[in-house]
Coordinates of C-alpha atoms in Angstrom, one line a residue:
M1 CA 118.9 76.0 159.2
S2 CA 116.6 78.4 157.4
R3 CA 117.7 81.0 154.9
T4 CA 116.9 83.9 157.4
T5 CA 118.8 82.2 160.2
R6 CA 121.8 81.6 158.0
F7 CA 121.7 85.3 156.9
V8 CA 121.6 86.5 160.5
V9 CA 124.5 84.2 161.6
V10 CA 126.7 85.3 158.6
T11 CA 125.9 89.0 159.2
L12 CA 126.7 88.6 162.9
A13 CA 130.0 86.8 162.1
V14 CA 130.9 89.6 159.6
V15 CA 130.1 92.3 162.2
L16 CA 132.1 90.5 164.9
I17 CA 135.1 90.0 162.6
G18 CA 135.0 93.6 161.5
A19 CA 134.8 94.8 165.1
A20 CA 137.8 92.6 166.0
L21 CA 139.9 93.8 163.1
G22 CA 138.9 97.4 163.9
F23 CA 140.0 97.0 167.5
L24 CA 143.2 95.3 166.4
Y25 CA 144.0 98.2 164.1
A26 CA 143.1 100.8 166.8
S27 CA 145.1 99.1 169.6
P28 CA 148.3 101.2 169.2
Y29 CA 146.2 104.4 169.3
I30 CA 144.5 103.2 172.4
A31 CA 147.9 102.3 174.0
L32 CA 149.3 105.7 173.1
D33 CA 146.3 107.5 174.7
R34 CA 146.6 105.4 177.9
V35 CA 150.4 105.8 178.3
K36 CA 150.2 109.5 177.7
R37 CA 147.4 110.0 180.2
A38 CA 149.2 107.8 182.7
A39 CA 152.5 109.6 182.2
D40 CA 150.9 113.0 182.5
A41 CA 149.3 111.8 185.8
R42 CA 152.6 110.3 186.9
D43 CA 150.9 106.9 187.3
A44 CA 154.1 104.9 187.4
Q45 CA 152.3 101.6 187.6
T46 CA 150.4 102.2 184.4
V47 CA 153.3 103.7 182.6
N48 CA 155.3 100.6 183.4
E49 CA 152.7 98.5 181.6
Y50 CA 153.2 100.5 178.4
V51 CA 157.0 101.3 178.4
D52 CA 159.9 98.9 178.0
F53 CA 162.3 101.0 180.1
P54 CA 165.5 99.0 179.3
A55 CA 164.9 99.3 175.6
L56 CA 163.9 103.0 175.9
R57 CA 167.1 103.7 178.0
S58 CA 169.2 102.0 175.4
S59 CA 167.6 104.0 172.5
L60 CA 167.9 107.3 174.4
K61 CA 171.6 106.5 175.1
E62 CA 172.3 105.9 171.4
Q63 CA 170.3 108.9 170.3
V64 CA 171.8 111.4 172.8
A65 CA 175.3 110.1 172.2
A66 CA 174.8 110.7 168.4
L67 CA 173.6 114.2 169.1
L68 CA 176.7 115.0 171.1
T69 CA 178.9 113.4 168.5
R70 CA 177.4 115.6 165.8
R71 CA 178.0 118.7 168.0
V72 CA 181.6 117.8 168.5
D73 CA 182.1 117.2 164.8
M74 CA 180.5 120.6 164.0
Q75 CA 182.7 122.4 166.5
K76 CA 186.0 120.8 165.6
S77 CA 187.2 123.8 163.6
G78 CA 185.8 126.2 166.1
N79 CA 186.4 127.2 169.7
P80 CA 188.5 124.6 171.7
L81 CA 186.4 125.4 174.8
A82 CA 183.3 124.5 173.0
I83 CA 184.8 121.1 172.1
I84 CA 185.7 120.6 175.8
G85 CA 182.2 121.5 176.8
A86 CA 180.8 119.0 174.3
M87 CA 183.1 116.2 175.6
I88 CA 181.9 117.0 179.2
G89 CA 178.3 116.8 177.9
A90 CA 179.2 113.3 176.5
A91 CA 180.2 112.2 180.0
L92 CA 176.7 113.3 181.3
V93 CA 174.8 111.1 178.8
G94 CA 174.0 108.5 181.5
P95 CA 172.3 110.9 184.0
L96 CA 170.4 112.6 181.2
V97 CA 169.2 109.2 179.8
D98 CA 168.2 108.1 183.4
S99 CA 166.2 111.2 183.9
Y100 CA 164.2 110.7 180.7
A101 CA 163.7 106.9 181.3
T102 CA 161.1 107.8 184.0
P103 CA 157.4 108.6 184.0
D104 CA 158.4 112.4 183.9
G105 CA 160.6 111.8 180.9
V106 CA 158.0 109.7 179.1
A107 CA 155.4 112.5 179.8
A108 CA 157.9 115.0 178.3
I109 CA 158.6 112.9 175.3
L110 CA 154.9 112.3 174.6
N111 CA 154.1 116.0 175.1
G112 CA 156.6 117.2 172.5
I113 CA 159.6 117.9 174.7
P114 CA 162.4 115.5 173.8
P115 CA 165.9 115.5 175.2
R116 CA 168.2 117.9 173.4
G117 CA 171.5 116.5 174.8
L118 CA 172.3 119.5 177.0
P119 CA 174.6 119.1 180.0
G120 CA 172.4 118.7 183.2
E121 CA 169.2 118.5 181.2
R122 CA 166.2 117.0 182.9
P123 CA 162.6 116.6 181.7
P124 CA 160.3 119.4 182.8
S125 CA 158.2 118.4 185.8
V126 CA 154.5 119.0 185.6
P127 CA 152.5 118.5 188.8
A128 CA 150.7 115.1 188.8
G129 CA 147.3 115.4 187.2
A130 CA 147.7 119.0 186.0
A131 CA 148.2 118.1 182.4
A132 CA 145.4 115.6 182.4
S133 CA 142.9 117.7 184.2
G134 CA 143.8 121.1 182.8
A135 CA 143.6 122.5 186.3
A136 CA 145.4 125.8 186.9
T137 CA 148.0 125.8 189.7
Q138 CA 149.8 128.6 191.4
A139 CA 153.2 126.8 191.1
P140 CA 155.6 128.1 188.4
Q141 CA 155.0 126.4 185.1
P142 CA 157.8 124.4 183.5
P143 CA 159.1 125.6 180.2
Q144 CA 156.6 124.4 177.5
P145 CA 156.8 124.6 173.8
P146 CA 155.1 127.7 172.5
Q147 CA 152.5 125.7 170.5
P148 CA 151.5 122.1 170.9
P149 CA 153.5 120.0 168.5
Q150 CA 152.1 118.7 165.2
T151 CA 151.7 115.0 165.7
T152 CA 151.3 112.3 163.1
A153 CA 150.9 108.6 164.0
G154 CA 150.8 105.5 162.0
Y155 CA 152.0 102.0 161.4
R156 CA 155.6 101.5 160.1
G157 CA 155.0 97.8 159.8
I158 CA 152.7 95.3 161.3
N159 CA 154.5 95.3 164.6
T160 CA 155.8 98.9 164.7
F161 CA 153.8 102.1 165.4
V162 CA 155.4 105.5 165.2
V163 CA 154.3 108.9 166.6
T164 CA 156.2 111.8 165.0
Y165 CA 156.3 115.2 166.7
Q166 CA 157.2 118.6 165.0
H167 CA 156.7 122.1 166.5
G168 CA 156.9 124.1 163.3
A169 CA 157.9 124.0 159.6
G170 CA 161.5 124.5 160.3
D171 CA 161.8 122.7 163.6
A172 CA 163.4 119.4 164.1
R173 CA 161.2 116.3 164.3
Y174 CA 161.5 113.3 166.5
S175 CA 159.5 110.1 166.9
A176 CA 158.3 107.8 169.7
I177 CA 158.4 104.2 168.5
F178 CA 156.0 101.5 169.9
H179 CA 156.4 97.8 169.3
R180 CA 153.6 95.2 169.5
S181 CA 153.8 93.2 172.7
G182 CA 151.2 90.5 172.2
L183 CA 148.2 90.7 169.9
V184 CA 146.8 94.0 171.0
S185 CA 149.3 95.3 173.5
W186 CA 152.0 97.9 172.6
K187 CA 155.0 99.3 174.4
L188 CA 157.1 102.4 173.9
V189 CA 160.6 101.0 173.2
A190 CA 162.5 103.8 171.5
V191 CA 162.9 107.4 170.5
D192 CA 164.3 108.6 167.2
L193 CA 165.6 112.1 167.7
N194 CA 166.2 112.5 164.0
G195 CA 162.5 112.2 163.1

């Protein structure tokens, strides 16, 4: 093998390894983009590929129950009717979690609209494709945050990727948590409502 041939082979190998490592690093960003587009378009089949719904449901149940517990603790010295209302809200955790563990709920979470633990709360419903295409519709628009949330994303370990949302300097933060599922596949598995 000549010196030139060896140089070409080594260069090609370095380029291929660099491209593979770059794709491996970018894989959660690609998965985030795909699941967000699919959720906005209400493409349930694609959303199912990128979301572990049993794990997400379990995470949401824990997070919403913790929100309600904090509300009850804060209102213990206050109005007894508020405490009763908070306890009724706790009984409604199941339906709230079930409504957010859907393509509509995933779209809301990935668009900066997390569950707040309010009785009867449901994720806002955006017409299929409207968010992805930007098309104007005559239908009433769901409540949207005043500004798009500030979003940061990054690895929290080799197998965990976290997207953190915040609407303003004083607003609460929350995170969508993805876990590696294979070498380059990622799934949304949890939401951390505490940021």
